[in-house]
Structure formats: C-alpha cells, structure tokens
Short mmCIF file of C-alpha atoms in Angstrom, two decimals:
data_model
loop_
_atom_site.label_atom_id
_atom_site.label_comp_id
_atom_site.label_asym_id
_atom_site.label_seq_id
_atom_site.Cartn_x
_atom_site.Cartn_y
_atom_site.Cartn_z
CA UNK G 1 165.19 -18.39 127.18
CA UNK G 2 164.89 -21.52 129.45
CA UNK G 3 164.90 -20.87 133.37
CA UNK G 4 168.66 -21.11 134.79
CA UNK G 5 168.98 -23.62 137.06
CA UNK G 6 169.02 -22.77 140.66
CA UNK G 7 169.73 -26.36 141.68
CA UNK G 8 172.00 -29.82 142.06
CA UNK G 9 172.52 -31.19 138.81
CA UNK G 10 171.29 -34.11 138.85
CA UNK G 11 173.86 -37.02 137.31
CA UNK G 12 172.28 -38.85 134.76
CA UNK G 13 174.19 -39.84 131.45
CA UNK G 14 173.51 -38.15 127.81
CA UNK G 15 172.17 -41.68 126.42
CA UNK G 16 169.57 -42.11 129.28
CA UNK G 17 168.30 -38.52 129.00
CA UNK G 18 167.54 -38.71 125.61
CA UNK G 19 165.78 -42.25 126.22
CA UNK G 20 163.78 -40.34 128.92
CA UNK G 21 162.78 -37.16 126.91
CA UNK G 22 161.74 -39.92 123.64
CA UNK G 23 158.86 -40.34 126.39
CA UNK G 24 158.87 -44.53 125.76
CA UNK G 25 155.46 -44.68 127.76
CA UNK G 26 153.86 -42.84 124.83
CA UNK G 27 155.38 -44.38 122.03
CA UNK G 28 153.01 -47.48 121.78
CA UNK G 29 150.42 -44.55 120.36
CA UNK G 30 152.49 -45.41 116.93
CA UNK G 31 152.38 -48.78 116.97
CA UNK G 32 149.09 -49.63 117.50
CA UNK G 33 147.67 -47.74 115.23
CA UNK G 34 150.26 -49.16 112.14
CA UNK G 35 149.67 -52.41 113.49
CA UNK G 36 145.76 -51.96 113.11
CA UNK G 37 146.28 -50.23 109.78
CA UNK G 38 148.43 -53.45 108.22
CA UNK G 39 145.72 -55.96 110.15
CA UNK G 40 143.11 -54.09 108.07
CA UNK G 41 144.92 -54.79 104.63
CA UNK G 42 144.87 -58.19 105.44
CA UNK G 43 141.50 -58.87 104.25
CA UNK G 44 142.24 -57.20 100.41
CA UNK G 45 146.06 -57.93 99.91
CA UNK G 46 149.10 -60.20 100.70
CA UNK G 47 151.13 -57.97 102.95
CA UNK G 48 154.54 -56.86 102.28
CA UNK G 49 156.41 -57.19 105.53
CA UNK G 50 158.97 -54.62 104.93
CA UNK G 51 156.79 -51.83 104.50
CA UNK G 52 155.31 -52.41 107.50
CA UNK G 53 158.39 -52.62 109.39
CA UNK G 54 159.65 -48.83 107.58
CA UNK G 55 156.27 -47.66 108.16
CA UNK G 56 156.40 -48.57 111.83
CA UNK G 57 160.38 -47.13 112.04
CA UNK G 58 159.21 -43.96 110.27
CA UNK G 59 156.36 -43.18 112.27
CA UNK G 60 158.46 -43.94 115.51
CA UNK G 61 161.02 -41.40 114.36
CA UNK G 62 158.29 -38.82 113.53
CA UNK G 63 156.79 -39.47 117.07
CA UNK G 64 160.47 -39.35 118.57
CA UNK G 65 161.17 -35.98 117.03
CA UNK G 66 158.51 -34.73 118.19
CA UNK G 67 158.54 -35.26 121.62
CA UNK G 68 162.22 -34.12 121.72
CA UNK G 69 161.02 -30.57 120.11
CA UNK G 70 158.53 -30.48 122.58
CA UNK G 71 160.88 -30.72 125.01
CA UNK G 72 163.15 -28.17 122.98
CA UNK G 73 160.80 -25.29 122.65
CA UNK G 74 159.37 -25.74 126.35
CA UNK G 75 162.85 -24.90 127.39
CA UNK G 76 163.42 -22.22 125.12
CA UNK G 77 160.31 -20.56 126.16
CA UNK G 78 160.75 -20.94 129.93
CA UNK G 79 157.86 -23.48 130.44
CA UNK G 80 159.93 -26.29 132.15
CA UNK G 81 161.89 -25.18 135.18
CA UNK G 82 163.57 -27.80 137.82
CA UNK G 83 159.74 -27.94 139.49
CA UNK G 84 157.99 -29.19 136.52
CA UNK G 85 156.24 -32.41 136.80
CA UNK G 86 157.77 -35.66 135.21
CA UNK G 87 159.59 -35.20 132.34
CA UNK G 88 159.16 -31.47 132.09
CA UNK G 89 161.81 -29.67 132.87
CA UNK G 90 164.90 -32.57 132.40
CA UNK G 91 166.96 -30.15 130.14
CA UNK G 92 166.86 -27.85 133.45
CA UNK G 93 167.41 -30.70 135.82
CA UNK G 94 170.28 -32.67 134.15
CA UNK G 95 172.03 -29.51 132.19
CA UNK G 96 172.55 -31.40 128.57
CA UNK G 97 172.37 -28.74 125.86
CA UNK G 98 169.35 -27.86 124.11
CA UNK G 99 171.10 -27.39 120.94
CA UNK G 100 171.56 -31.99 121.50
CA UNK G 101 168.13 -32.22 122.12
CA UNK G 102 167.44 -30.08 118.71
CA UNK G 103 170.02 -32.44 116.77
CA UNK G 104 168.65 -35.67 117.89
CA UNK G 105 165.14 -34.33 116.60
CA UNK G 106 166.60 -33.20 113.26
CA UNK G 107 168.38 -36.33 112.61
CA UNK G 108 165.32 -38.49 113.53
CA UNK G 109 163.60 -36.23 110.73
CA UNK G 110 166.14 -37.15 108.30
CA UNK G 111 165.65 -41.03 109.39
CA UNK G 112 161.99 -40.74 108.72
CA UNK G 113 162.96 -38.94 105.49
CA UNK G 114 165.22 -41.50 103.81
CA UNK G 115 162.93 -44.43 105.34
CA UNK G 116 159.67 -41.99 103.73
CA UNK G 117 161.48 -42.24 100.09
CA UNK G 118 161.98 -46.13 99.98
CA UNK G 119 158.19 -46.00 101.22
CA UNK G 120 157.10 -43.42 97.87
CA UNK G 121 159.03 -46.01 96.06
CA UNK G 122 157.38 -49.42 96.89
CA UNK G 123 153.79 -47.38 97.14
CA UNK G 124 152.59 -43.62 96.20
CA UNK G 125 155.18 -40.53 95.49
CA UNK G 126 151.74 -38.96 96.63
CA UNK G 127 152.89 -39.86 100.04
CA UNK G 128 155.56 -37.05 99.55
CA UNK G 129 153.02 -34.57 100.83
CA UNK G 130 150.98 -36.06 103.31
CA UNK G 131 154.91 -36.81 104.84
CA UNK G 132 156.07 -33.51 104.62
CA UNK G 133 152.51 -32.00 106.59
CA UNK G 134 152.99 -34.76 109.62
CA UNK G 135 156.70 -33.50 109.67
CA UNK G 136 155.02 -30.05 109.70
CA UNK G 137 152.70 -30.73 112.24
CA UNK G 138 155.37 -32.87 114.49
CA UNK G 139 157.85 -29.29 114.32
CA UNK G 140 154.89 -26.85 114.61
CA UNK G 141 153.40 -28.48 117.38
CA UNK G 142 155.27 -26.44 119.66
CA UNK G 143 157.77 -24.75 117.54
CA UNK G 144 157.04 -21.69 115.14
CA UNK G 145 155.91 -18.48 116.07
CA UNK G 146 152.48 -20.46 116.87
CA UNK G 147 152.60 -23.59 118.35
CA UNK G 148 149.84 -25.95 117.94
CA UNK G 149 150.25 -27.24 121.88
CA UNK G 150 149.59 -23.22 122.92
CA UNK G 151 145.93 -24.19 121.91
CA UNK G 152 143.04 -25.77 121.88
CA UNK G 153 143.74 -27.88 119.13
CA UNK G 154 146.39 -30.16 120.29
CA UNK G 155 144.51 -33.17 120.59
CA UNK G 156 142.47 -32.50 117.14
CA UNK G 157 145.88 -32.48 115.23
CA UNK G 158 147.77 -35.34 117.45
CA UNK G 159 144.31 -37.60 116.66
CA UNK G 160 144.21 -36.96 113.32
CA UNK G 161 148.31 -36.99 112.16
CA UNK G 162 148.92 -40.22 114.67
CA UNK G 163 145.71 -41.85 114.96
CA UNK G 164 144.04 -41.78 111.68
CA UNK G 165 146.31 -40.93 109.53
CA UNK G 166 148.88 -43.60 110.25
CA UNK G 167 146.52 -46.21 110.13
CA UNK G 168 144.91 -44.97 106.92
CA UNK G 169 148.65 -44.32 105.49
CA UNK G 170 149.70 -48.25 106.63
CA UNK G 171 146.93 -49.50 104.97
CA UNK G 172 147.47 -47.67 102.00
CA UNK G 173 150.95 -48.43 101.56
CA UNK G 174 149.79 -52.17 101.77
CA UNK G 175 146.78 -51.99 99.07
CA UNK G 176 147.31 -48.89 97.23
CA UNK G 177 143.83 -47.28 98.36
CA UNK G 178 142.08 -45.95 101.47
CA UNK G 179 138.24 -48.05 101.97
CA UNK G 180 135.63 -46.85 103.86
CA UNK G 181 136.05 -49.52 106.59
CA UNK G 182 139.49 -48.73 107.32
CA UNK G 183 138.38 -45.22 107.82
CA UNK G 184 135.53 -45.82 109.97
CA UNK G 185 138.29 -48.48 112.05
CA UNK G 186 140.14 -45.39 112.47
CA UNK G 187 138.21 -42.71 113.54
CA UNK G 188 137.98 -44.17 117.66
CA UNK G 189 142.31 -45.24 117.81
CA UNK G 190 142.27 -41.04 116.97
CA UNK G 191 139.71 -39.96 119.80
CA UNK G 192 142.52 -42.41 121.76
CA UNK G 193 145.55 -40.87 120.66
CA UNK G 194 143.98 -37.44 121.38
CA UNK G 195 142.91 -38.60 124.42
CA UNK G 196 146.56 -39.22 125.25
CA UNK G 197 147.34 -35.82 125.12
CA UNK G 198 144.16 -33.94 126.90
CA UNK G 199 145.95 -36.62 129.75
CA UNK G 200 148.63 -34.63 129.90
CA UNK G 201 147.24 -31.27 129.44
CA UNK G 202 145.00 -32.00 132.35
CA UNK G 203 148.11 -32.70 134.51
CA UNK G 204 149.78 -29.82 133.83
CA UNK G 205 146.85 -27.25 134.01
CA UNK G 206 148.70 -25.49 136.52
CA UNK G 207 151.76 -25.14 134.37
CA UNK G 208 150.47 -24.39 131.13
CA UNK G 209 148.32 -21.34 132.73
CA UNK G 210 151.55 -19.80 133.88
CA UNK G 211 153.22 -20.40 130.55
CA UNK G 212 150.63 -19.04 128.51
CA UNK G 213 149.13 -22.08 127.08
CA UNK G 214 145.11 -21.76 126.09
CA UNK G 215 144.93 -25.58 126.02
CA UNK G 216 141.23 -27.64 125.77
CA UNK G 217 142.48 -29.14 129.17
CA UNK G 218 142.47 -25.45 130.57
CA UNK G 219 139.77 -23.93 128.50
CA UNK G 220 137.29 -26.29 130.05
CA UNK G 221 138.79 -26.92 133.58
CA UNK G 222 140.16 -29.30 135.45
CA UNK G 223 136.83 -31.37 136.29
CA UNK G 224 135.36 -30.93 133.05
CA UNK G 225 138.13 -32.14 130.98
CA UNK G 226 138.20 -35.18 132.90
CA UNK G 227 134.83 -35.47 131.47
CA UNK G 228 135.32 -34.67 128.15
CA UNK G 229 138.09 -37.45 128.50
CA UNK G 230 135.48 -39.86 129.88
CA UNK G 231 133.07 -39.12 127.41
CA UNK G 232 135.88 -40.03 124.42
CA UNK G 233 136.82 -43.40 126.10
CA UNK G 234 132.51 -43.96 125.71
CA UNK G 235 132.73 -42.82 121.80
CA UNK G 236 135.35 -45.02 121.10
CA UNK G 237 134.28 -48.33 122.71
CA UNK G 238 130.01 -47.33 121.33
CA UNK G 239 131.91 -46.58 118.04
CA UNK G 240 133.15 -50.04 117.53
CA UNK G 241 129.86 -51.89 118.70
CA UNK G 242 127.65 -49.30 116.93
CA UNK G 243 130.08 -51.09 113.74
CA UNK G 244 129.48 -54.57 114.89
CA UNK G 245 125.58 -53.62 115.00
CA UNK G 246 126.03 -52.40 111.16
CA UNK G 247 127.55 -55.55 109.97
CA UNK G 248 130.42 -52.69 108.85
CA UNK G 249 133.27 -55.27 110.73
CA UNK G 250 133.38 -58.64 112.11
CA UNK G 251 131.95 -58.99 115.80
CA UNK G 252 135.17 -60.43 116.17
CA UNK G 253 136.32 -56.55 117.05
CA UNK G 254 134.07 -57.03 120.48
CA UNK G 255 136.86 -58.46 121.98
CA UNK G 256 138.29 -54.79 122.16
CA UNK G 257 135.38 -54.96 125.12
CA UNK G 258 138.25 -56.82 127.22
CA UNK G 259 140.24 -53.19 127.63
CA UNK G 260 137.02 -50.72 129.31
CA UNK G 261 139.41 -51.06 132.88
CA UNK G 262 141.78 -49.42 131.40
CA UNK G 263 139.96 -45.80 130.93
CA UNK G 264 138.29 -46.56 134.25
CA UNK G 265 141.13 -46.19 135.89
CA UNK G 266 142.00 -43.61 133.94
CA UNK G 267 139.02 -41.20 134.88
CA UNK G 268 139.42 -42.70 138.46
CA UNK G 269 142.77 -41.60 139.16
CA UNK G 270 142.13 -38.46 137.46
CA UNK G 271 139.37 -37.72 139.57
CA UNK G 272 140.92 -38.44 143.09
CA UNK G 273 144.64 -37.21 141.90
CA UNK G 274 144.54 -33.50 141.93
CA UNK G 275 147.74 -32.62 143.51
CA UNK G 276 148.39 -35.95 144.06
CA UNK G 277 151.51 -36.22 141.16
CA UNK G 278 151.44 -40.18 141.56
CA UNK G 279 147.94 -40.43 140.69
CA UNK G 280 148.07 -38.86 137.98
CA UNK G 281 151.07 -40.16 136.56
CA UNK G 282 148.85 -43.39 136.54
CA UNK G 283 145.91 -41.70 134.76
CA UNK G 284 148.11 -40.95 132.18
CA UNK G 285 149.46 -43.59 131.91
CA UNK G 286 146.22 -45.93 131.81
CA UNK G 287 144.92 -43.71 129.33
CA UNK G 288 148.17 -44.49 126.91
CA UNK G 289 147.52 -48.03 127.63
CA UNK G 290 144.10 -47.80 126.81
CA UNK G 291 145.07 -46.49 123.22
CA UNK G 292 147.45 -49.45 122.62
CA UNK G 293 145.38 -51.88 124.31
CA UNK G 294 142.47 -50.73 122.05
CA UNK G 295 144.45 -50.57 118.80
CA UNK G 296 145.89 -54.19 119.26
CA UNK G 297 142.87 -56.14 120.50
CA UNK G 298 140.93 -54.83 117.58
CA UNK G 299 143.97 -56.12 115.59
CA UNK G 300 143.94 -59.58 116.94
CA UNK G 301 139.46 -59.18 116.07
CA UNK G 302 140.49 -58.16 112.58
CA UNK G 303 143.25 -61.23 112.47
CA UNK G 304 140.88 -63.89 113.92
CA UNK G 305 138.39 -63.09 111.82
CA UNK G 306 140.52 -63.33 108.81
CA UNK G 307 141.81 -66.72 109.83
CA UNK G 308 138.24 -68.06 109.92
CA UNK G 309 136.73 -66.52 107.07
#
C-alpha cells in the first residue's frame, strides 16, 4: 500500500493534479515521432489529414495512460512518499484518490480504443494487434505482477513502442506499408525516446534502490549511465549522417545538426547535478527536448526536401 501521509496537504485542485501527473514535459516524445512518421509518407502518398490527427490523439492517450499508471502502481507499491522528487509522490502530497488516478488511465484507454477502430477502418484491422501490445506494454510497464520499469528493460520497450513503432505505425496508416527508409529514420527518435527514460532513472537512482527497482540507470551506476546516455545522443546524431553519407535520405536531414546543445546540456547538468534536484530537473528536461527537437528538425529536412524535389 502507498506510504500514509505524515504531512500538510498540500491544496492543489483535482483538474491541475491530473494535468501534473499527465507529465506535459514528456509528452512531445509522441508527437515528434508521428509527426516524423507522416513527413516520411510524404514522399510516396497524398496524406490524409485526419489520420494523422487520430493517430497523434491516440498515441497521446496511450502516453497519458501510461504515465498516470505509473503514477498508480508507484503509490500502490510504496515507491512515492511526500519526499520523492518532482512528480513522484503527488498522490501522497495532494491526497486525491488513487482509485481517480486509475479511472482517468482507463478511460484514456478507451479513448485510444474507439479513436484505434476508426484508424483499423481507414487503414489495416492488422493494427488491432500491434494496438492491443502498446496498450499492453503502456499497463505492464509498471503494473502486473512484473513491471517492465522494475528492470532493465525500460528504455528498450519505451524506444521501441513510442519511438519506432509510432513512427513506423503513422507512416503506415498513411501508405499502407512499412519501407526500409522509414525504418532506418526511426531507429535514432527510439535511442531518444529511451533516452528519455534512462533520464529519469538516473535521477531517481536513490529511490528506485530502496523500492526495489533493478533499473539500467542503477545496474550500471550513476556515472556510467550518464555515459551510456551520452554515448546514445552520439548514435543518434552519427546515425543520421552515416544516412546522409549512404545517399539512404536527403542531406536535407543535416539540419537535425542544429539540436547537438541540447544533449550537451543534458550530460552537463547530469554530470555536475548529483544531489543538486534543479540540475537535474534540467538534464531531464534537455534530454526530452532533445527527442522532440530531433524528431521535428528531421521533419522539416524530410519536408524541404520534398518541396524541392
């Protein structure tokens, strides 16, 4: 069961606390990548504007719901108590029932479910499947008996469900097949995403030890996750060029190039923030805006060099 709270509740209203536990600062990981996906199907189809608009709602609500069962289950379990660190711990601090936390998520499911079936019907019914397994993976990442955040895999399943597979899935829903470019396009805005949550894991090393967690963030350390982080920003940016190089995508994509301060300040304020909470609230949140700075410049390569071609 959660921790009881032992102090002042603080007064903040229903509305705002759910805005807060949606984590907004993270949700940009969704649009990017649906943005990139849809920029991508440019070049082999005339785009239908309302699927991209569902597909962007649906995978918003899938994000959503997720982040509110993460917040759900860390309660349950006793993670968060009124100490945690940013938004950990809110359901302690404000005293709103878990059980409204739980029913926002479920009805954000059922959004993304009625929003998923006009999406089967303009594209694939296929999609039914691949659907249902990001729902799984959005519930199981920390509920079930074995949550997916309790281990090392975190960022391998948030990469590939958020990154990857929502730009392959917008792209798909757009031209009615999956290329190899939009693939290989893919691969670096889900070594982002994941990146987005080793961030956080490496923030809360402290906490997740005492809960239990066996996270890559704690598995390697504090100083060598930072690395590991470093050394993703460096695959995604080489990934692109190495691309370019190929004659795979238009050099037009270079002007992703324009984001590298981004995960500099990232690793920076990782590296000179331990114990330092505001430091590494920035880290985190440089690396987020690395991800959506990354996804949309590569966008506006893949749109300019539609436009010229």
């Amino acid at each position: 069961m959660g921790q009881p709270n032992s102090q002042p509740v603080e007064d903040i209203s229903t509305a705002k606390l759910m805005w807060k536990l949606t984590r907004p600062h993270t949700l940009t990981a969704t649009f990017s990548p649906v943005i990139l996906g849809t920029a991508l199907a440019l070049f082999d189809t005339k785009i239908d504007w309302l699927l991209f608009v569902a597909m962007l709602v649906c995978c918003l609500c899938l994000q959503i719901a997720t982040n509110l069962f993460n917040e759900y289950y860390d309660f349950k379990r006793g993670l968060d108590t009124v100490d945690s660190v940013g938004i950990g711990g809110a359901l302690v601090r404000h005293g709103t029932k878990p059980s409204s936390v739980l029913a926002f998520a479920l009805v954000l499911y059922a959004m993304a479910m009625a929003i998923g079936v006009y999406i089967c019907m303009a594209s694939s019914w296929w999609l039914v499947v691949i659907g249902l397994i990001g729902m799984a993976i959005g519930y199981l990442y920390t509920g079930g008996p074995f949550p997916i955040a309790y281990t090392p895999f975190g960022e391998l399943f948030a990469g590939l469900a958020m990154g990857i597979g929502f730009i392959l899935i917008a792209y798909f829903i757009q031209t009615g097949d999956v290329s190899w470019t939009s693939f290989l396009v893919s691969v670096p805005l889900g070594i982002l995403v994941g990146g987005i949550n080793m961030s956080n894991n490496i923030r809360d090393i402290k906490e997740d030890t005492i809960g239990g967690r066996k996270t890559l963030a704690i598995l390697l350390g504090r100083k060598h996750a930072i690395t590991a982080l470093a050394i993703s920003f460096i695959i995604s940016y080489a990934w692109i060029i190495a691309l370019v190089i190929m004659g795979q995508v238009s050099p037009w994509l270079l002007v992703v190039l324009i984001s590298i301060p981004k995960p500099i300040a990232a690793i920076k304020n990782f590296r000179e923030g331990e114990g330092i909470p505001q430091k590494q609230g920035l880290a985190m949140k440089s690396t987020a805006m690395t991800n959506t700075f990354f996804g949309l410049l590569l966008s506006i390569g893949l749109i300019i060099a539609y436009l010229i071609n």
